[in-house]
Structures are given as C-alpha cells and as structure tokens.
PDB file of C-alpha atoms in Angstrom:
ATOM      1  CA  MET A 149      90.772 130.182  76.482  1.00  0.00           C
ATOM      2  CA  ASP A 150      88.454 132.708  74.773  1.00  0.00           C
ATOM      3  CA  SER A 151      86.867 129.884  72.778  1.00  0.00           C
ATOM      4  CA  LEU A 152      85.377 128.570  76.035  1.00  0.00           C
ATOM      5  CA  ILE A 153      83.213 131.646  76.577  1.00  0.00           C
ATOM      6  CA  PHE A 154      79.587 130.698  76.100  1.00  0.00           C
ATOM      7  CA  LYS A 155      77.852 132.654  73.358  1.00  0.00           C
ATOM      8  CA  PRO A 156      74.068 132.709  73.834  1.00  0.00           C
ATOM      9  CA  THR A 157      72.004 131.338  70.946  1.00  0.00           C
ATOM     10  CA  LYS A 158      75.200 130.144  69.258  1.00  0.00           C
ATOM     11  CA  THR A 159      76.541 127.533  71.654  1.00  0.00           C
ATOM     12  CA  ILE A 160      74.762 124.207  72.095  1.00  0.00           C
ATOM     13  CA  LEU A 161      75.907 122.107  75.046  1.00  0.00           C
ATOM     14  CA  GLN A 162      75.357 118.762  73.347  1.00  0.00           C
ATOM     15  CA  ASP A 163      77.718 119.839  70.552  1.00  0.00           C
ATOM     16  CA  ILE A 164      80.621 120.474  72.947  1.00  0.00           C
ATOM     17  CA  ASP A 165      83.151 117.657  73.234  1.00  0.00           C
ATOM     18  CA  THR A 166      83.386 117.047  76.982  1.00  0.00           C
ATOM     19  CA  SER A 167      86.620 115.071  76.506  1.00  0.00           C
ATOM     20  CA  ASN A 168      88.416 117.950  74.778  1.00  0.00           C
ATOM     21  CA  SER A 169      91.747 118.883  76.362  1.00  0.00           C
ATOM     22  CA  GLY A 170      92.597 121.960  74.310  1.00  0.00           C
ATOM     23  CA  VAL A 171      96.285 122.390  73.553  1.00  0.00           C
ATOM     24  CA  TYR A 172      97.287 119.813  76.176  1.00  0.00           C
ATOM     25  CA  PHE A 173      98.038 116.482  74.557  1.00  0.00           C
ATOM     26  CA  ASP A 174      99.943 115.254  77.587  1.00  0.00           C
ATOM     27  CA  LYS A 175      98.704 115.202  81.182  1.00  0.00           C
ATOM     28  CA  SER A 176     102.150 116.092  82.519  1.00  0.00           C
ATOM     29  CA  LEU A 177     102.180 119.316  80.481  1.00  0.00           C
ATOM     30  CA  ALA A 178      98.906 120.361  82.092  1.00  0.00           C
ATOM     31  CA  PHE A 179     100.253 119.557  85.568  1.00  0.00           C
ATOM     32  CA  ASN A 180     103.380 121.638  84.971  1.00  0.00           C
ATOM     33  CA  ASP A 181     101.362 124.537  83.589  1.00  0.00           C
ATOM     34  CA  LEU A 182      98.941 124.390  86.518  1.00  0.00           C
ATOM     35  CA  GLU A 183     101.819 124.611  88.969  1.00  0.00           C
ATOM     36  CA  LYS A 184     103.116 127.758  87.274  1.00  0.00           C
ATOM     37  CA  LYS A 185      99.675 129.336  87.132  1.00  0.00           C
ATOM     38  CA  ALA A 186      99.023 128.508  90.796  1.00  0.00           C
ATOM     39  CA  SER A 187     102.156 130.456  91.705  1.00  0.00           C
ATOM     40  CA  GLU A 188     100.982 133.452  89.667  1.00  0.00           C
ATOM     41  CA  LEU A 189      97.511 133.264  91.212  1.00  0.00           C
ATOM     42  CA  SER A 190      99.011 133.313  94.693  1.00  0.00           C
ATOM     43  CA  GLN A 191     101.029 136.437  93.882  1.00  0.00           C
ATOM     44  CA  LEU A 192      98.087 138.253  92.313  1.00  0.00           C
ATOM     45  CA  GLN A 193      95.869 137.333  95.248  1.00  0.00           C
ATOM     46  CA  ASP A 194      98.378 139.031  97.542  1.00  0.00           C
ATOM     47  CA  ILE A 195      98.232 142.209  95.434  1.00  0.00           C
ATOM     48  CA  LEU A 196      94.410 142.060  95.261  1.00  0.00           C
ATOM     49  CA  TYR A 197      94.310 141.893  99.061  1.00  0.00           C
ATOM     50  CA  ALA A 198      96.687 144.832  99.451  1.00  0.00           C
ATOM     51  CA  TYR A 199      95.026 146.893  96.686  1.00  0.00           C
ATOM     52  CA  ASP A 200      91.684 146.614  98.515  1.00  0.00           C
ATOM     53  CA  LYS A 201      89.624 148.063  95.671  1.00  0.00           C
ATOM     54  CA  TYR A 202      88.166 145.019  93.927  1.00  0.00           C
ATOM     55  CA  ALA A 203      86.860 141.618  94.952  1.00  0.00           C
ATOM     56  CA  LEU A 204      86.595 138.480  92.830  1.00  0.00           C
ATOM     57  CA  LEU A 205      83.719 136.003  92.929  1.00  0.00           C
ATOM     58  CA  ILE A 206      84.205 132.614  91.267  1.00  0.00           C
ATOM     59  CA  VAL A 207      80.962 130.705  90.642  1.00  0.00           C
ATOM     60  CA  ILE A 208      81.383 126.985  89.963  1.00  0.00           C
ATOM     61  CA  GLN A 209      78.470 124.949  88.648  1.00  0.00           C
ATOM     62  CA  GLY A 210      78.321 121.432  87.272  1.00  0.00           C
ATOM     63  CA  MET A 211      76.566 118.104  87.508  1.00  0.00           C
ATOM     64  CA  ASP A 212      77.299 115.803  90.438  1.00  0.00           C
ATOM     65  CA  ALA A 213      80.830 114.338  90.149  1.00  0.00           C
ATOM     66  CA  SER A 214      81.870 116.982  87.612  1.00  0.00           C
ATOM     67  CA  GLY A 215      84.932 117.788  89.728  1.00  0.00           C
ATOM     68  CA  LYS A 216      83.865 120.918  91.620  1.00  0.00           C
ATOM     69  CA  ASP A 217      85.448 119.948  94.953  1.00  0.00           C
ATOM     70  CA  SER A 218      88.723 118.715  93.473  1.00  0.00           C
ATOM     71  CA  LEU A 219      88.920 121.821  91.271  1.00  0.00           C
ATOM     72  CA  VAL A 220      88.789 124.072  94.327  1.00  0.00           C
ATOM     73  CA  LYS A 221      91.390 121.935  96.092  1.00  0.00           C
ATOM     74  CA  ASN A 222      93.858 121.761  93.209  1.00  0.00           C
ATOM     75  CA  VAL A 223      93.538 125.269  91.761  1.00  0.00           C
ATOM     76  CA  PHE A 224      93.090 127.435  94.836  1.00  0.00           C
ATOM     77  CA  SER A 225      94.802 125.535  97.665  1.00  0.00           C
ATOM     78  CA  GLY A 226      97.977 127.631  97.221  1.00  0.00           C
ATOM     79  CA  MET A 227      96.173 130.851  98.051  1.00  0.00           C
ATOM     80  CA  ASN A 228      96.361 132.569 101.414  1.00  0.00           C
ATOM     81  CA  PRO A 229      93.235 131.431 103.306  1.00  0.00           C
ATOM     82  CA  GLN A 230      93.095 134.857 104.925  1.00  0.00           C
ATOM     83  CA  GLY A 231      92.052 136.328 101.590  1.00  0.00           C
ATOM     84  CA  CYS A 232      90.097 133.456 100.016  1.00  0.00           C
ATOM     85  CA  HIS A 233      86.838 131.936 101.269  1.00  0.00           C
ATOM     86  CA  VAL A 234      84.994 128.918  99.842  1.00  0.00           C
ATOM     87  CA  TYR A 235      81.260 128.403 100.323  1.00  0.00           C
ATOM     88  CA  SER A 236      79.279 125.271  99.457  1.00  0.00           C
ATOM     89  CA  PHE A 237      75.540 125.806  99.335  1.00  0.00           C
ATOM     90  CA  LYS A 238      73.390 122.860 100.406  1.00  0.00           C
ATOM     91  CA  SER A 239      69.663 122.710 101.154  1.00  0.00           C
ATOM     92  CA  PRO A 240      68.517 126.113 102.482  1.00  0.00           C
ATOM     93  CA  SER A 241      67.893 126.580 106.195  1.00  0.00           C
ATOM     94  CA  SER A 242      64.621 127.885 107.639  1.00  0.00           C
ATOM     95  CA  GLU A 243      66.220 131.342 107.983  1.00  0.00           C
ATOM     96  CA  GLU A 244      67.347 131.283 104.336  1.00  0.00           C
ATOM     97  CA  LEU A 245      63.867 130.231 103.219  1.00  0.00           C
ATOM     98  CA  ASP A 246      62.495 133.355 104.891  1.00  0.00           C
ATOM     99  CA  HIS A 247      64.480 135.503 102.435  1.00  0.00           C
ATOM    100  CA  ASP A 248      64.506 135.814  98.655  1.00  0.00           C
ATOM    101  CA  PHE A 249      66.283 133.088  96.680  1.00  0.00           C
ATOM    102  CA  ILE A 250      69.470 135.117  96.136  1.00  0.00           C
ATOM    103  CA  TRP A 251      69.882 136.334  99.736  1.00  0.00           C
ATOM    104  CA  ARG A 252      71.911 133.470 101.196  1.00  0.00           C
ATOM    105  CA  CYS A 253      74.498 133.740  98.412  1.00  0.00           C
ATOM    106  CA  TYR A 254      74.511 137.537  98.340  1.00  0.00           C
ATOM    107  CA  ASN A 255      75.181 137.409 102.060  1.00  0.00           C
ATOM    108  CA  LYS A 256      78.446 135.546 101.355  1.00  0.00           C
ATOM    109  CA  LEU A 257      79.823 137.833  98.633  1.00  0.00           C
ATOM    110  CA  PRO A 258      83.536 138.602  99.123  1.00  0.00           C
ATOM    111  CA  GLN A 259      84.529 141.956 100.557  1.00  0.00           C
ATOM    112  CA  ARG A 260      87.055 144.170  98.787  1.00  0.00           C
ATOM    113  CA  GLY A 261      90.454 142.562  98.487  1.00  0.00           C
ATOM    114  CA  MET A 262      89.018 139.068  98.856  1.00  0.00           C
ATOM    115  CA  ILE A 263      88.351 136.101  96.570  1.00  0.00           C
ATOM    116  CA  GLY A 264      85.100 134.240  97.148  1.00  0.00           C
ATOM    117  CA  ILE A 265      84.433 130.812  95.643  1.00  0.00           C
ATOM    118  CA  PHE A 266      80.873 129.509  95.365  1.00  0.00           C
ATOM    119  CA  ASN A 267      80.720 125.718  95.016  1.00  0.00           C
ATOM    120  CA  ARG A 268      77.173 125.756  93.612  1.00  0.00           C
ATOM    121  CA  SER A 269      75.319 129.035  93.932  1.00  0.00           C
ATOM    122  CA  TYR A 270      72.112 130.980  93.390  1.00  0.00           C
ATOM    123  CA  TYR A 271      71.971 129.260  90.011  1.00  0.00           C
ATOM    124  CA  GLU A 272      70.686 126.122  91.753  1.00  0.00           C
ATOM    125  CA  GLU A 273      67.396 128.038  92.031  1.00  0.00           C
ATOM    126  CA  LEU A 274      67.152 127.939  88.240  1.00  0.00           C
ATOM    127  CA  LEU A 275      68.112 124.292  88.108  1.00  0.00           C
ATOM    128  CA  ILE A 276      67.101 121.836  90.822  1.00  0.00           C
ATOM    129  CA  ALA A 277      64.111 123.941  91.859  1.00  0.00           C
ATOM    130  CA  ARG A 278      62.871 123.771  88.288  1.00  0.00           C
ATOM    131  CA  ILE A 279      63.244 120.016  88.004  1.00  0.00           C
ATOM    132  CA  HIS A 280      61.774 119.445  91.474  1.00  0.00           C
ATOM    133  CA  PRO A 281      59.051 122.115  91.819  1.00  0.00           C
ATOM    134  CA  SER A 282      58.125 120.880  95.307  1.00  0.00           C
ATOM    135  CA  ILE A 283      61.195 122.848  96.465  1.00  0.00           C
ATOM    136  CA  LEU A 284      59.447 126.068  95.454  1.00  0.00           C
ATOM    137  CA  GLU A 285      56.516 125.309  97.745  1.00  0.00           C
ATOM    138  CA  LYS A 286      58.838 125.584 100.762  1.00  0.00           C
ATOM    139  CA  GLN A 287      59.850 129.123  99.800  1.00  0.00           C
ATOM    140  CA  LYS A 288      56.526 130.721 100.847  1.00  0.00           C
ATOM    141  CA  LEU A 289      56.387 132.736  97.646  1.00  0.00           C
ATOM    142  CA  PRO A 290      53.384 135.063  97.344  1.00  0.00           C
ATOM    143  CA  ASN A 291      53.581 135.001  93.540  1.00  0.00           C
ATOM    144  CA  LEU A 292      54.147 131.295  92.940  1.00  0.00           C
ATOM    145  CA  PRO A 293      52.084 130.363  89.874  1.00  0.00           C
ATOM    146  CA  LYS A 294      49.925 127.252  89.859  1.00  0.00           C
ATOM    147  CA  ASP A 295      51.909 126.072  86.861  1.00  0.00           C
ATOM    148  CA  THR A 296      55.563 125.944  87.989  1.00  0.00           C
ATOM    149  CA  ASN A 297      56.610 125.819  84.334  1.00  0.00           C
ATOM    150  CA  ASP A 298      55.301 129.351  83.905  1.00  0.00           C
ATOM    151  CA  LYS A 299      57.804 131.060  81.586  1.00  0.00           C
ATOM    152  CA  GLN A 300      57.376 134.518  83.091  1.00  0.00           C
ATOM    153  CA  PHE A 301      58.117 133.232  86.600  1.00  0.00           C
ATOM    154  CA  TRP A 302      61.475 131.815  85.497  1.00  0.00           C
ATOM    155  CA  GLN A 303      62.217 134.821  83.282  1.00  0.00           C
ATOM    156  CA  ASN A 304      61.807 137.017  86.363  1.00  0.00           C
ATOM    157  CA  ARG A 305      64.473 134.933  88.113  1.00  0.00           C
ATOM    158  CA  PHE A 306      66.843 135.175  85.157  1.00  0.00           C
ATOM    159  CA  ASP A 307      66.334 138.934  85.124  1.00  0.00           C
ATOM    160  CA  ALA A 308      66.865 139.182  88.899  1.00  0.00           C
ATOM    161  CA  ILE A 309      70.199 137.357  88.674  1.00  0.00           C
ATOM    162  CA  ASN A 310      71.401 139.447  85.742  1.00  0.00           C
ATOM    163  CA  ALA A 311      70.472 142.639  87.599  1.00  0.00           C
ATOM    164  CA  MET A 312      72.193 141.455  90.771  1.00  0.00           C
ATOM    165  CA  GLU A 313      75.384 140.517  88.940  1.00  0.00           C
ATOM    166  CA  ARG A 314      75.433 143.844  87.101  1.00  0.00           C
ATOM    167  CA  HIS A 315      75.056 145.723  90.394  1.00  0.00           C
ATOM    168  CA  VAL A 316      77.765 143.645  92.080  1.00  0.00           C
ATOM    169  CA  ILE A 317      80.225 144.180  89.227  1.00  0.00           C
ATOM    170  CA  GLU A 318      79.540 147.923  89.090  1.00  0.00           C
ATOM    171  CA  SER A 319      80.306 147.983  92.834  1.00  0.00           C
ATOM    172  CA  GLY A 320      83.739 146.422  92.298  1.00  0.00           C
ATOM    173  CA  THR A 321      83.190 142.676  92.630  1.00  0.00           C
ATOM    174  CA  HIS A 322      84.163 140.949  89.393  1.00  0.00           C
ATOM    175  CA  ILE A 323      82.591 137.592  88.579  1.00  0.00           C
ATOM    176  CA  VAL A 324      84.013 134.511  86.862  1.00  0.00           C
ATOM    177  CA  LYS A 325      81.352 131.886  86.106  1.00  0.00           C
ATOM    178  CA  VAL A 326      82.417 128.327  85.311  1.00  0.00           C
ATOM    179  CA  PHE A 327      80.296 125.395  84.155  1.00  0.00           C
ATOM    180  CA  LEU A 328      82.146 122.071  84.411  1.00  0.00           C
ATOM    181  CA  HIS A 329      80.680 120.095  81.517  1.00  0.00           C
ATOM    182  CA  ILE A 330      80.984 116.312  81.727  1.00  0.00           C
ATOM    183  CA  SER A 331      79.310 113.516  79.834  1.00  0.00           C
ATOM    184  CA  LYS A 332      76.753 111.182  81.371  1.00  0.00           C
ATOM    185  CA  GLU A 333      79.138 108.283  80.704  1.00  0.00           C
ATOM    186  CA  GLU A 334      81.989 109.967  82.591  1.00  0.00           C
ATOM    187  CA  GLN A 335      79.709 110.734  85.533  1.00  0.00           C
ATOM    188  CA  LYS A 336      78.787 107.046  85.681  1.00  0.00           C
ATOM    189  CA  GLU A 337      82.471 106.025  85.724  1.00  0.00           C
ATOM    190  CA  ARG A 338      83.234 108.474  88.537  1.00  0.00           C
ATOM    191  CA  PHE A 339      80.323 107.206  90.610  1.00  0.00           C
ATOM    192  CA  LEU A 340      81.525 103.629  90.121  1.00  0.00           C
ATOM    193  CA  ARG A 341      85.089 104.546  91.128  1.00  0.00           C
ATOM    194  CA  ARG A 342      83.737 106.039  94.339  1.00  0.00           C
ATOM    195  CA  ILE A 343      81.687 102.932  95.049  1.00  0.00           C
ATOM    196  CA  ASN A 344      84.672 100.665  94.419  1.00  0.00           C
ATOM    197  CA  LYS A 345      86.922 102.572  96.847  1.00  0.00           C
ATOM    198  CA  GLN A 346      85.943 102.291 100.479  1.00  0.00           C
ATOM    199  CA  GLU A 347      87.699 105.536 101.382  1.00  0.00           C
ATOM    200  CA  LYS A 348      85.437 107.330  98.865  1.00  0.00           C
ATOM    201  CA  HIS A 349      82.156 105.970 100.238  1.00  0.00           C
ATOM    202  CA  TRP A 350      81.618 109.118 102.297  1.00  0.00           C
ATOM    203  CA  LYS A 351      81.226 111.056  99.031  1.00  0.00           C
ATOM    204  CA  ILE A 352      78.448 108.790  97.742  1.00  0.00           C
ATOM    205  CA  ALA A 353      74.871 110.031  97.938  1.00  0.00           C
ATOM    206  CA  VAL A 354      72.345 107.604  96.511  1.00  0.00           C
ATOM    207  CA  SER A 355      70.130 110.589  95.743  1.00  0.00           C
ATOM    208  CA  ASP A 356      72.825 111.921  93.377  1.00  0.00           C
ATOM    209  CA  ILE A 357      72.818 108.652  91.468  1.00  0.00           C
ATOM    210  CA  LYS A 358      69.024 108.653  91.258  1.00  0.00           C
ATOM    211  CA  GLU A 359      69.172 112.157  89.744  1.00  0.00           C
ATOM    212  CA  ARG A 360      70.738 110.632  86.622  1.00  0.00           C
ATOM    213  CA  GLN A 361      67.218 109.821  85.445  1.00  0.00           C
ATOM    214  CA  TYR A 362      66.736 113.581  84.955  1.00  0.00           C
ATOM    215  CA  TRP A 363      69.956 114.066  82.965  1.00  0.00           C
ATOM    216  CA  ASN A 364      68.254 115.446  79.861  1.00  0.00           C
ATOM    217  CA  GLU A 365      66.129 117.796  81.954  1.00  0.00           C
ATOM    218  CA  TYR A 366      69.241 119.102  83.713  1.00  0.00           C
ATOM    219  CA  MET A 367      70.992 119.674  80.393  1.00  0.00           C
ATOM    220  CA  ASN A 368      67.972 121.578  79.075  1.00  0.00           C
ATOM    221  CA  CYS A 369      67.950 123.741  82.213  1.00  0.00           C
ATOM    222  CA  TYR A 370      71.664 124.442  81.940  1.00  0.00           C
ATOM    223  CA  GLN A 371      71.263 125.333  78.278  1.00  0.00           C
ATOM    224  CA  GLU A 372      68.645 127.926  79.179  1.00  0.00           C
ATOM    225  CA  ILE A 373      70.636 129.219  82.152  1.00  0.00           C
ATOM    226  CA  LEU A 374      73.635 129.785  79.926  1.00  0.00           C
ATOM    227  CA  ASN A 375      71.524 131.358  77.199  1.00  0.00           C
ATOM    228  CA  GLN A 376      69.800 133.749  79.599  1.00  0.00           C
ATOM    229  CA  THR A 377      72.651 134.708  81.953  1.00  0.00           C
ATOM    230  CA  SER A 378      75.850 134.664  79.908  1.00  0.00           C
ATOM    231  CA  THR A 379      76.284 138.418  79.558  1.00  0.00           C
ATOM    232  CA  ALA A 380      79.030 140.674  78.266  1.00  0.00           C
ATOM    233  CA  ILE A 381      80.104 141.635  81.786  1.00  0.00           C
ATOM    234  CA  ALA A 382      79.604 138.181  83.345  1.00  0.00           C
ATOM    235  CA  PRO A 383      79.950 135.495  80.654  1.00  0.00           C
ATOM    236  CA  TRP A 384      79.790 131.785  81.358  1.00  0.00           C
ATOM    237  CA  HIS A 385      82.864 129.679  80.647  1.00  0.00           C
ATOM    238  CA  VAL A 386      81.961 126.146  79.588  1.00  0.00           C
ATOM    239  CA  ILE A 387      84.838 123.829  80.523  1.00  0.00           C
ATOM    240  CA  PRO A 388      85.067 120.329  79.008  1.00  0.00           C
ATOM    241  CA  SER A 389      85.601 118.294  82.174  1.00  0.00           C
ATOM    242  CA  ASP A 390      85.861 114.601  81.369  1.00  0.00           C
ATOM    243  CA  LYS A 391      89.576 115.097  82.031  1.00  0.00           C
ATOM    244  CA  LYS A 392      89.927 116.747  85.432  1.00  0.00           C
ATOM    245  CA  TRP A 393      93.538 117.732  84.777  1.00  0.00           C
ATOM    246  CA  TYR A 394      92.394 119.809  81.825  1.00  0.00           C
ATOM    247  CA  SER A 395      89.476 121.520  83.590  1.00  0.00           C
ATOM    248  CA  ARG A 396      91.807 122.577  86.409  1.00  0.00           C
ATOM    249  CA  VAL A 397      94.391 124.227  84.195  1.00  0.00           C
ATOM    250  CA  ALA A 398      91.663 125.806  82.051  1.00  0.00           C
ATOM    251  CA  VAL A 399      89.964 127.397  85.060  1.00  0.00           C
ATOM    252  CA  SER A 400      93.285 128.587  86.481  1.00  0.00           C
ATOM    253  CA  GLU A 401      93.997 130.336  83.166  1.00  0.00           C
ATOM    254  CA  ILE A 402      90.580 132.038  83.148  1.00  0.00           C
ATOM    255  CA  VAL A 403      90.931 133.291  86.724  1.00  0.00           C
ATOM    256  CA  LEU A 404      94.494 134.416  86.040  1.00  0.00           C
ATOM    257  CA  LYS A 405      93.377 136.361  82.985  1.00  0.00           C
ATOM    258  CA  LYS A 406      90.620 138.070  84.969  1.00  0.00           C
ATOM    259  CA  LEU A 407      92.982 139.113  87.780  1.00  0.00           C
ATOM    260  CA  LYS A 408      95.530 140.453  85.294  1.00  0.00           C
ATOM    261  CA  SER A 409      92.818 142.513  83.595  1.00  0.00           C
ATOM    262  CA  LEU A 410      92.230 144.414  86.846  1.00  0.00           C
ATOM    263  CA  LYS A 411      95.670 146.064  86.582  1.00  0.00           C
ATOM    264  CA  LEU A 412      96.352 145.404  90.251  1.00  0.00           C
ATOM    265  CA  LYS A 413      99.207 147.088  92.068  1.00  0.00           C
ATOM    266  CA  TYR A 414     100.439 147.444  95.600  1.00  0.00           C
ATOM    267  CA  PRO A 415      99.172 150.681  97.208  1.00  0.00           C
ATOM    268  CA  LYS A 416     101.576 153.591  97.133  1.00  0.00           C
ATOM    269  CA  ILE A 417     102.784 154.746 100.536  1.00  0.00           C
ATOM    270  CA  ASP A 418     102.681 158.526 101.035  1.00  0.00           C
ATOM    271  CA  ASP A 419     105.867 160.397 101.919  1.00  0.00           C
ATOM    272  CA  ALA A 420     104.966 160.913 105.591  1.00  0.00           C
ATOM    273  CA  VAL A 421     104.405 157.193 106.195  1.00  0.00           C
ATOM    274  CA  LEU A 422     107.511 156.298 104.181  1.00  0.00           C
ATOM    275  CA  LYS A 423     109.531 158.635 106.365  1.00  0.00           C
ATOM    276  CA  GLU A 424     108.257 156.851 109.486  1.00  0.00           C
ATOM    277  CA  ILE A 425     109.166 153.470 107.978  1.00  0.00           C
ATOM    278  CA  MET A 426     112.694 154.616 107.221  1.00  0.00           C
ATOM    279  CA  GLU A 427     113.042 155.955 110.763  1.00  0.00           C
ATOM    280  CA  ALA A 428     111.865 152.601 112.120  1.00  0.00           C
ATOM    281  CA  LYS A 429     114.460 150.907 109.934  1.00  0.00           C
ATOM    282  CA  ARG A 430     117.191 153.206 111.308  1.00  0.00           C
ATOM    283  CA  ILE A 431     116.188 152.405 114.889  1.00  0.00           C
ATOM    284  CA  LEU A 432     116.186 148.659 114.241  1.00  0.00           C
ATOM    285  CA  GLU A 433     119.567 148.706 112.506  1.00  0.00           C
ATOM    286  CA  SER A 434     121.113 150.765 115.323  1.00  0.00           C
ATOM    287  CA  GLU A 435     120.173 148.238 118.034  1.00  0.00           C
TER     288      GLU A 435
END
C-alpha cells in the first residue's frame, strides 16, 4: 500500500486511475481479505486500549458519495465501541463559530488508548470555505482579507494545520489521513442509484448534486491540500474509490500497518498485583 502515499509535487490527482483495484482482481478476494484484517484490527484495538499510551486519529475526506459512511461501517464496525468514536462534522454551530477553525475538531481528538474517526474534518476549512467564501464571513475573523483568494491567508491555514498535527503526533496521537478519490462519472452513478431506490432517498441532498458544477474547483483545492499538508509524519493516502470493496480493504491495510508500527503490547502487571490476582484465583477455586 506504500504506493498510495501522496508525494507532494510528484502526484497529480487527475493522473490517478480512480477505478484501480490494486492486487485484487476479484471482489470476493477483497471481501475475504477485509474480513481477516477486520479481525486483526479488533485485536490491536484491544491492545491499544489496554496499553493506554497512544491514540489513533483517522481522518477521512472525499467528495460527496465517495463512500465515507460505508467505509466506516464496513471497516470499523467490528471494533469495540467503548474504544472507538466516530465524528461527522456538519455546518458549524454558533459556539463553534466563536472559536478558531480547528477548535471543534481538536475538541474531539481521541484520548490515549482510543481510536477517533473523523468523517470530514478541519480540512473542510481549506475546501468548501474556499469555494464558497461567504462561509468565511460568518467566522468573524479579524484578519479576513478583502480578497478571499489571498494566498497568504490560505497558506496560514495550511501552516496552522501542519503545526497542529505535528503537536498532536508528538503528544502521542498518531494520524492516518485518507482521501477517497472517485471520478465524476462514478459520483453521478451513485447519486442516480440513490434516487432510484426509495430507501436511499434520505441520503439525497439536492445541494450535494448542485455542487457538481464546482467539480474542477474541488479537485484543484484537494490537489493543493494534498501538496501542502502531506508531510513525512502525517502523509495523505489517496485511495482509488470507484470500487468501494477495494477502498475498504485498502484503508483497513493502512490502519493495520499503522497500529502494528506502534509496537503495542498489553501492560505488564507488577509482582504485587500479580500476587493478589493469584490469591483471588485461589479463593475462587476453593469455593
């Protein structure tokens, strides 16, 4: 999966085949592999929780209908909900608007031993707010430039995110960033499938469909986001996502690799506590 790591200035989104399925030429092979990886993820989550030294943040970004919700459901549903929290960030509340643009996400960072999943994130502030600058006017910013395309303004936000992620990682929260990359044609097909199934109508937002007119602008924004914030300690993983079954197994592999790299282990019990446990065992067995 190393080939999926985004390399700034070298990777161009439009050159990535969104229908690529890696080494999986058969859907059933991906399903079987995902099942095995899900079992491993569940076990490592248990050790992460017990180890209580690190936390893991998984940031999921992607265009509407790129498969963010179903990815969370199919990859992480086997985890213990006691140690895994999912947050979906919608339009900011009045309280959130009275803080800096990172605050509402920073406020939901996982504590040690936990896995946090951000379905959308602080990166929306480098995306939708750039395409729809009227959003910035609601943020009461004292330094909002008259020209919302001001390069320095956006560079300051890139720098703020990089600094925040560096601080978070140095404090023990590792970050896995995933961009689910689909084609405009595949997004259209997914929207139509939702429209044609009554039970999927609740997922349809006409505003999402209208946003298709800004497709090229969104791609340009994502290209810059990836260029500016894919760092050595928190790289972006670009996942071809026209085939949902592939994106799920690819993400599970990336998260699994990250957890394994932490060298997790169950905490060692000191001799005094172990002695108490053995005494408790003796009492129970003698009943």
